[in-house]
């Protein structure tokens, strides 16, 4: 899940190869492209303009716009004095595979025509069982948190505090640490402008939820995330059962957390999936 690949922006030799790449690389597929060099999408656009079928630039622009949110930053610095193939050695340890132009690429860089024609070249990356820890949740959500200007978390039973039975004292709930870890990642990306939580208010199963909005704002102040707009918004429970879905949504992608956002150190795992576009569009209409 969240597999990162290094791709030479001059690798595609046709709009067909470009469209094949865009289908393979998107959050819904769990595959991402390293922004290497920085401005990878612009480099790809310039390369595609240099090809003969310039009359199809509108189609190329559409494909690039679809794929732009699957391009993630890398910590490695690109040296403009070197070719992409020479620079690739710096990110080799950070990516699953290096992909370059057909016929011109040599090991460890794989030619684009070969990987696109190999049914086993790309492993399934759409879901995973991850540890139920705050750091693991933040890491699996990293692509979404780094690239979306708005993120919403949906969990009917979330709270940042709890109170023991027959006690008047409040304690910090574990889910506060999950949101804290996520916001730390988002702050690194400098894209996020708005973060909202949707919850069921005044539920007997969630004492302390009435303080959620204030608790969220307090957390943002603690992180010195001054420009971030936040809010906790109440929603109606869809059913009378305890079955409910938990999601983390960006404007172009979303994650489904099967076990919610609670943590545990007992070694248990949480099944997390990237949401398919057909489902995501309905969730975005409802929550964003």
XYZ file of C-alpha atoms in Angstrom:
288
model
C 0.000 0.000 0.000
C 1.195 3.533 -0.846
C 3.872 2.194 -3.176
C 6.138 4.940 -4.516
C 7.723 4.691 -7.972
C 10.403 6.723 -9.706
C 9.403 7.565 -13.286
C 11.403 9.585 -15.784
C 9.029 12.365 -16.946
C 10.354 11.719 -20.453
C 9.515 8.011 -20.307
C 6.186 7.989 -22.239
C 6.574 8.102 -25.991
C 2.867 8.404 -26.752
C -0.426 9.479 -25.269
C -1.268 5.783 -24.931
C 1.665 5.195 -22.589
C 0.790 8.325 -20.628
C -2.831 7.252 -20.189
C -1.711 3.793 -19.092
C 0.489 5.370 -16.423
C -2.323 7.574 -15.144
C -4.610 4.548 -14.808
C -1.955 2.734 -12.793
C -0.976 5.629 -10.559
C -3.676 7.163 -8.399
C -4.669 7.059 -4.728
C -7.496 4.635 -5.512
C -4.823 2.208 -6.752
C -2.446 2.919 -3.853
C 0.443 3.766 -6.214
C 2.263 7.083 -6.360
C 4.968 8.815 -8.387
C 7.947 10.560 -6.795
C 8.045 14.290 -7.526
C 11.551 13.880 -8.854
C 12.567 16.272 -10.220
C 10.442 18.778 -8.292
C 7.767 19.855 -10.734
C 7.483 16.378 -12.231
C 4.064 17.131 -13.735
C 5.390 20.241 -15.505
C 8.351 18.262 -16.834
C 5.974 15.612 -18.139
C 3.780 18.282 -19.752
C 6.755 19.837 -21.534
C 7.870 16.433 -22.749
C 4.445 15.553 -24.129
C 4.319 18.912 -25.931
C 7.536 17.971 -27.702
C 5.900 14.935 -29.276
C 4.356 15.077 -32.717
C 0.630 14.871 -31.850
C 0.363 18.394 -30.404
C -3.262 18.613 -31.470
C -4.039 16.192 -28.636
C -2.693 18.451 -25.874
C -6.207 18.934 -24.455
C -6.395 15.191 -23.868
C -2.883 15.182 -22.423
C -3.762 18.035 -20.053
C -6.824 16.103 -18.873
C -4.706 13.031 -18.120
C -2.080 15.075 -16.296
C -4.717 16.829 -14.182
C -6.076 13.439 -13.151
C -2.648 12.172 -12.216
C -1.253 15.257 -10.489
C -2.596 14.297 -7.049
C -0.692 10.998 -7.245
C 2.677 12.790 -7.332
C 4.332 12.910 -3.902
C 7.348 14.852 -2.625
C 10.631 13.123 -1.953
C 13.402 14.061 0.456
C 16.110 13.557 -2.152
C 17.508 16.542 -4.022
C 17.538 16.444 -7.815
C 20.778 17.633 -9.424
C 20.044 19.534 -12.629
C 23.563 18.918 -13.909
C 22.813 15.189 -14.143
C 20.349 13.265 -16.305
C 17.248 11.679 -14.747
C 18.890 8.253 -15.049
C 21.948 9.497 -13.167
C 19.793 11.139 -10.507
C 17.721 7.968 -10.125
C 20.426 6.385 -8.003
C 19.546 8.826 -5.204
C 15.939 7.596 -4.911
C 16.529 3.931 -5.703
C 16.176 2.949 -2.040
C 12.962 4.965 -1.622
C 10.917 3.534 -4.484
C 9.487 0.193 -5.568
C 10.642 0.512 -9.158
C 12.457 2.911 -11.488
C 10.888 3.393 -14.932
C 12.508 5.083 -17.922
C 12.069 5.420 -21.713
C 11.765 2.366 -23.918
C 15.012 0.996 -25.391
C 17.137 3.661 -23.654
C 16.853 2.370 -20.104
C 19.310 0.021 -18.481
C 19.132 -1.856 -15.181
C 18.050 -0.941 -12.554
C 15.798 1.359 -14.614
C 13.094 -0.629 -16.423
C 11.829 0.394 -19.899
C 8.292 1.730 -19.827
C 7.060 -0.479 -22.673
C 8.151 -3.622 -20.838
C 6.523 -2.742 -17.515
C 3.277 -1.651 -19.167
C 3.078 -4.957 -21.027
C 3.939 -7.088 -17.997
C 0.809 -8.091 -16.016
C 2.969 -8.771 -12.958
C 4.977 -5.531 -13.036
C 2.760 -3.739 -10.503
C 1.610 -5.402 -7.316
C -1.793 -4.729 -5.775
C -1.434 -1.725 -3.444
C -5.031 -0.776 -2.671
C -5.327 -2.049 0.903
C -3.362 -3.329 3.864
C -3.600 -4.535 7.448
C -1.730 -1.927 9.484
C -0.896 -1.667 13.199
C -3.478 0.175 15.276
C -1.125 2.990 16.233
C -1.321 6.749 15.741
C 1.891 6.767 13.689
C 0.683 3.955 11.416
C -2.611 5.769 10.754
C -0.806 9.016 9.938
C 1.665 7.231 7.663
C -0.987 5.419 5.649
C -2.818 8.739 5.209
C 0.355 10.635 4.251
C -0.410 10.922 0.485
C -3.819 12.389 1.231
C -2.607 14.709 3.999
C 0.284 16.090 1.943
C -1.704 16.919 -1.198
C -5.260 17.900 -0.231
C -6.299 21.420 0.745
C -9.270 20.080 2.680
C -9.521 16.874 4.722
C -12.538 15.522 6.565
C -12.610 12.715 9.103
C -15.894 10.844 9.533
C -16.388 8.784 12.685
C -19.764 8.864 14.468
C -18.230 7.859 17.788
C -15.036 9.886 17.883
C -14.096 11.930 20.934
C -10.903 13.439 22.303
C -11.750 12.712 25.931
C -13.388 10.065 28.101
C -14.554 9.718 31.665
C -14.362 6.600 33.810
C -17.587 5.178 35.243
C -18.816 7.075 38.308
C -16.068 9.650 37.868
C -16.260 13.370 37.128
C -12.683 13.571 35.855
C -11.943 13.707 32.125
C -9.016 11.833 30.553
C -7.413 12.221 27.127
C -8.802 9.763 24.581
C -6.378 7.831 22.384
C -7.974 9.139 19.196
C -6.694 12.621 19.978
C -3.173 11.310 19.379
C -4.269 9.883 16.020
C -5.546 13.250 14.807
C -2.466 14.938 16.256
C -0.158 12.638 14.269
C -2.158 13.257 11.095
C -2.057 17.033 11.480
C 1.704 16.913 12.039
C 2.095 15.208 8.651
C -0.282 17.667 6.986
C 1.653 20.605 8.390
C 4.799 19.300 6.673
C 3.052 19.372 3.299
C 1.857 22.997 3.675
C -1.211 22.296 1.496
C -3.911 21.670 4.082
C -6.154 24.682 4.749
C -9.245 23.088 6.292
C -9.758 20.043 8.542
C -13.217 18.934 9.687
C -14.564 16.094 11.800
C -18.085 14.688 11.400
C -19.576 12.897 14.420
C -22.866 11.928 16.047
C -23.556 14.379 18.882
C -24.752 13.641 22.391
C -24.484 9.882 21.973
C -24.599 7.789 25.116
C -21.755 5.772 23.591
C -19.561 8.868 23.274
C -19.438 10.919 26.463
C -17.470 14.095 25.886
C -18.345 14.492 22.213
C -19.991 17.827 23.035
C -16.489 19.198 23.655
C -15.061 17.921 20.382
C -15.043 21.219 18.499
C -13.255 23.025 21.336
C -10.853 20.107 21.835
C -9.965 20.127 18.121
C -9.219 23.843 18.151
C -7.097 23.411 21.267
C -5.089 20.700 19.496
C -4.460 22.951 16.491
C -3.228 25.704 18.794
C -0.942 23.203 20.511
C 0.598 22.314 17.134
C 0.932 26.000 16.185
C -1.006 25.233 12.998
C -2.244 28.822 12.905
C -3.541 29.067 9.333
C -5.587 25.843 9.527
C -9.380 26.212 9.694
C -10.995 23.445 11.760
C -14.488 22.422 12.862
C -16.303 19.445 14.364
C -19.714 19.038 12.743
C -22.608 16.913 14.041
C -24.396 14.475 11.744
C -27.407 12.243 12.126
C -26.808 8.545 12.629
C -28.019 6.631 9.571
C -29.219 3.540 11.422
C -29.963 2.278 14.897
C -27.210 -0.311 14.731
C -23.609 0.063 15.860
C -22.282 -0.693 12.408
C -20.756 2.416 10.937
C -18.051 3.316 8.462
C -15.090 5.538 9.260
C -13.411 7.573 6.549
C -10.670 10.079 5.962
C -11.387 12.085 2.813
C -9.370 14.547 0.773
C -10.740 16.414 -2.238
C -9.391 13.825 -4.711
C -8.955 10.689 -2.601
C -10.172 8.879 0.484
C -9.387 6.072 2.924
C -11.739 3.650 4.633
C -10.670 2.521 8.129
C -12.420 -0.718 8.991
C -11.573 -0.531 12.703
C -11.980 3.217 13.076
C -9.359 5.515 14.559
C -8.915 3.977 17.995
C -5.504 2.584 18.920
C -4.314 -0.471 20.815
C -0.913 -1.936 21.627
C -2.152 -5.550 21.660
C -0.776 -6.268 18.175
C -4.187 -6.090 16.490
C -4.450 -4.723 12.941
C -6.750 -2.339 11.125
C -7.909 -3.068 7.575
C -7.432 0.145 5.545
C -8.484 0.647 1.910
C -8.142 3.408 -0.636
C -11.697 4.223 -1.727
C -12.689 3.593 -5.347
C -13.694 6.665 -7.424
C -17.279 5.412 -7.784
C -17.743 5.405 -3.991
C -15.605 8.469 -3.319
C -17.752 10.764 -5.435
C -20.829 10.091 -3.256
C -18.882 10.635 -0.034
C -17.436 13.897 -1.310
C -20.901 15.132 -2.258
C -22.124 14.431 1.266
C -19.193 15.625 3.352
C -17.302 18.236 1.303
